Steps between C-alpha positions, in 0.01 A plus 500: 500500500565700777389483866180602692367877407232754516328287223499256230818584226365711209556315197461677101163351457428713820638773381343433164149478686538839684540664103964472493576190215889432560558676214287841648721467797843445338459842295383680827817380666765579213327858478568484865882408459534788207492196237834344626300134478585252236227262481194319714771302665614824695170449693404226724209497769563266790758249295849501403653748603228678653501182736867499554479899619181442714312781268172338566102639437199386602110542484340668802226703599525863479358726777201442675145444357334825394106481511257635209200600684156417293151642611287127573140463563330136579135356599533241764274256630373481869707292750427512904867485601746800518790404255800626300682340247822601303636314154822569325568378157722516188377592226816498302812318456852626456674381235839470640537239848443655810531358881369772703213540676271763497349669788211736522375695804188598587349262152225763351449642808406245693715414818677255372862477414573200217783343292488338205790289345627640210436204262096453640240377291232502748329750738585548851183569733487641868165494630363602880133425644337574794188331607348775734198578732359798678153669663415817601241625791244676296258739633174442354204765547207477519297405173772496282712235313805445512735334221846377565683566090815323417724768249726316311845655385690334255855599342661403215854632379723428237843619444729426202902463611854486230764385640807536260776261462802539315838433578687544830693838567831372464413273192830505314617366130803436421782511178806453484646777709277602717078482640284751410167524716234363305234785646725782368551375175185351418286852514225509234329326577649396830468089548183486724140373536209508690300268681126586598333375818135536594366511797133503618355593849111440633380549803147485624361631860197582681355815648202527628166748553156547674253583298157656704238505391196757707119381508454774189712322284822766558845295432797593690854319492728484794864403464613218735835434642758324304382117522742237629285261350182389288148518627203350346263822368303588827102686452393587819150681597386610847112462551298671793819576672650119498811427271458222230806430373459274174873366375441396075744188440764616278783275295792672724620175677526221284 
């Protein structure tokens, strides 16, 4: 076997598994060399002589990962904290070896950037929280009421990514004369795969709202700075001029 390289050494059950049997990839090769070969022993991939003339090939990835956009829609339940998480997964396996990794930026467009070995059976998760409090001054007039709402936005995105593998650029065969590149002669179909990766991205903040009510029952609603933090829901009433402020106990701080 030959030294270090771009990958692991393709072997015919490789080959075999990306759709060329030895037998496939002989006949490509003599119709390559105008028939001139005299048998399967004109061939060799990385052995004999291939070894002896350093005509070597091996399985890499190919290009960079491609994304399949998909429309997503989710119900979430309520949290209190401000929060984004990012998962990348596998969700199938090549069937040749592989020992890259992958990497994907910006996993369904959340802001993270993950990698993912190659040979993964398990998800990889990147989560962010943020435990947050704010208040406002609130103007109260007279004889109304005042309600402090909590808005909650929620996102959910999912992308689909192929990343194709195959062999490297330079993946040669050999026979006895010469190496042929395996890439050019292998054509239809040429010797690649795919491998799909999913990622998921949720994220959950907070804006927030007055809501005023007038003494005739009129409802208005106010939009309030961005928060830098949770409040509990606030009514507050003014009565013969005085302010009342009453703060409800909410489940924001645990």
């Amino acid at each position: 076997m030959s030294g270090s390289g771009p990958g692991p050494q393709t072997s015919w059950e490789d080959l075999a598994n990306l759709g060329w049997f030895r037998q496939q990839v002989y006949n490509a090769c003599n119709a390559r060399r105008g028939g001139t070969m005299e048998g399967m022993q004109d061939i060799a991939l990385n052995e004999t002589f291939a070894h002896d003339w350093s005509w070597f090939s091996y399985n890499v990835l190919i290009g960079e990962p491609r994304i399949k956009l998909q429309a997503f829609e989710a119900n979430w339940t309520e949290t209190w904290t401000n929060s984004t998480s990012a998962s990348l997964s596998i969700t199938n396996h090549s069937s040749i070896s592989l020992s890259q990794s992958i990497t994907i930026m910006n996993v369904a467009t959340s802001e993270f950037a993950m990698t993912i070995a190659t040979d993964s059976t398990r998800e990889e998760t990147r989560t962010t929280t943020d435990e947050l409090s704010t208040s406002w001054g609130i103007t109260v007039q007279g004889g109304e009421t005042v309600h402090v709402e909590r808005v909650r936005t929620a996102i959910n995105g999912r992308a689909i990514y192929e990343q194709e593998f195959g062999l490297n650029l330079q993946a040669l065969v050999a026979n006895a004369l010469k190496g042929m590149r395996l890439n050019d002669v292998l054509v239809t179909p040429p010797p690649r795969g795919r491998r799909m990766l999913r990622g998921l991205h949720t994220q959950e903040s907070f804006v927030f709202r007055i809501v005023r009510i007038s003494p005739d029952g009129r409802r208005r609603v106010e939009p309030l700075p961005p928060p830098e933090g949770i409040i509990p829901p606030a009514v507050m009433s003014e009565k013969c001029g005085a302010k009342y402020p009453k703060m409800v106990p909410g489940l924001e701080k645990k």
